[in-house]
Coordinates of C-alpha atoms in Angstrom, one line a residue:
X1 CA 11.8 36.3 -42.2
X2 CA 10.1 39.1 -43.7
X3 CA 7.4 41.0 -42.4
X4 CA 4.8 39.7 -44.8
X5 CA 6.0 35.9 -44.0
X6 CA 5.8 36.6 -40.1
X7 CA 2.5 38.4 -40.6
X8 CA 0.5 35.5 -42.9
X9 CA 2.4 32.5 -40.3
X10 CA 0.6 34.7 -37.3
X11 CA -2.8 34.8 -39.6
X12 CA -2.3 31.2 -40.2
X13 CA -2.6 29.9 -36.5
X14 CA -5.7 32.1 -36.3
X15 CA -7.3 29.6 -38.4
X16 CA -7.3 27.9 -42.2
X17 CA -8.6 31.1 -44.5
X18 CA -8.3 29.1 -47.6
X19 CA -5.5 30.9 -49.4
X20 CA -6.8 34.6 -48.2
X21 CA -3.7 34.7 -45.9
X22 CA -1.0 36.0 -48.4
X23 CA -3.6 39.1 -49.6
X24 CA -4.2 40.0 -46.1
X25 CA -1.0 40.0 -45.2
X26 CA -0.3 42.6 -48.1
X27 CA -3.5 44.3 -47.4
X28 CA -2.3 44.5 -43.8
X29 CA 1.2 46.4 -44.5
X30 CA 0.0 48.7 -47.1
X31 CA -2.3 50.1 -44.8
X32 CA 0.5 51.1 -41.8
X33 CA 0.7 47.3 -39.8
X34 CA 4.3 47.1 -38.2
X35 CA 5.4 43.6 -37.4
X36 CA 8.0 44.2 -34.3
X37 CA 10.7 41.8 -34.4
X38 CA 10.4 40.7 -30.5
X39 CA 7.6 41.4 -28.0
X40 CA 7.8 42.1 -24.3
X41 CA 8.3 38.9 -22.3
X42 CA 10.4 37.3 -25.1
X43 CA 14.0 35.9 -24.6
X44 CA 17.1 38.1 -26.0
X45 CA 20.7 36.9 -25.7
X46 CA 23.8 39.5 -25.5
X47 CA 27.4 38.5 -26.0
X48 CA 29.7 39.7 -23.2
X49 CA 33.0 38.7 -21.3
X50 CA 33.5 35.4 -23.6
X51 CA 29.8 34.1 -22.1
X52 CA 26.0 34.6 -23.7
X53 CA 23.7 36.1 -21.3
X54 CA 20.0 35.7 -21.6
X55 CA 17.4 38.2 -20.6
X56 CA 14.0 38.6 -21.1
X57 CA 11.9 42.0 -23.1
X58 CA 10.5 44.1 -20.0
X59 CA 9.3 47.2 -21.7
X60 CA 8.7 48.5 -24.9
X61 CA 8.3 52.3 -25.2
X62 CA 7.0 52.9 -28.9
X63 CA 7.9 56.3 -30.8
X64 CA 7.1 57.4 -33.8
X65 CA 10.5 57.3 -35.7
X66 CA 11.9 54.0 -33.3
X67 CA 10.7 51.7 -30.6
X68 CA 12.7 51.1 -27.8
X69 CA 13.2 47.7 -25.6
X70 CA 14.3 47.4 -22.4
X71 CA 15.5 44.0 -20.8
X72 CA 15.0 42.8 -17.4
X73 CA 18.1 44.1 -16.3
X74 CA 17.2 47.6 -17.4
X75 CA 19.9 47.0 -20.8
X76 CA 17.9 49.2 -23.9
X77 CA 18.2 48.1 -27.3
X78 CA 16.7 49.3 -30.6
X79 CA 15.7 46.9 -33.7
X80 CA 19.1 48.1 -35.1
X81 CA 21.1 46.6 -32.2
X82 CA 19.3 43.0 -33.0
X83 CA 21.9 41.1 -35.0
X84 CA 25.0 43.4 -33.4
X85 CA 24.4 43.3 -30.2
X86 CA 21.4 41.4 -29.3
X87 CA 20.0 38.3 -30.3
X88 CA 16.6 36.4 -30.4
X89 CA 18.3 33.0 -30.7
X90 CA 20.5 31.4 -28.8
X91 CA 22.2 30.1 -32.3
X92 CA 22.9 33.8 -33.5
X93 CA 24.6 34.6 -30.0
X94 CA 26.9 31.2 -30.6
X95 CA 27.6 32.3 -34.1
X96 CA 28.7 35.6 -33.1
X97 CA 30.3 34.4 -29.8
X98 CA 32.5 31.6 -32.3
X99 CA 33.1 34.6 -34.5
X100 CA 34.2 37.5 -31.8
X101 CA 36.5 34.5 -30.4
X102 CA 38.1 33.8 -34.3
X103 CA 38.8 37.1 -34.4
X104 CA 40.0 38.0 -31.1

């Protein structure tokens, strides 16, 4: 999911805007509006050891050039680790768990 989709479903449970959600959306972006992919309290999975562990967003320290998570077991990931090493489904951890054991 994009950006601009996650940014007009989060307008859309605001309340029915009668089409203006798309232009605000765009409006929102051109002028500097970051979507982050997680937020502090949500769920992240890791793959380690032949198990998936789940953990949940502690912290986030924003900087200008990257934000930085940290779980609640002080673990710190960046939005490039999310996909390698970190996971905000369960399904992705699976698929890469299946995969790590195909290849391994």
């Amino acid at each position: 999911m994009t950006d601009r989709d996650r940014l007009i479903e989060l307008i859309s449970k605001i309340q029915y805007m009668g089409g203006l959600e798309s232009r605000l959306a765009d409006h929102l972006l051109a002028n500097g509006v970051i979507v982050p992919p997680c937020k502090v309290g949500d769920s992240i999975y890791r793959v380690g050891r032949g198990e998936i562990w789940e953990w949940q967003i502690a912290m986030a320290y924003i900087h200008p050039d990257e934000t930085i998570y940290v779980d609640d077991s002080e673990n710190e990931f960046t939005a490039e680790d999310i996909g390698k090493t970190v996971f905000l489904t369960k399904e992705e951890a699976e698929a890469k768990l299946k995969e790590l054991k195909n290849n391994g």
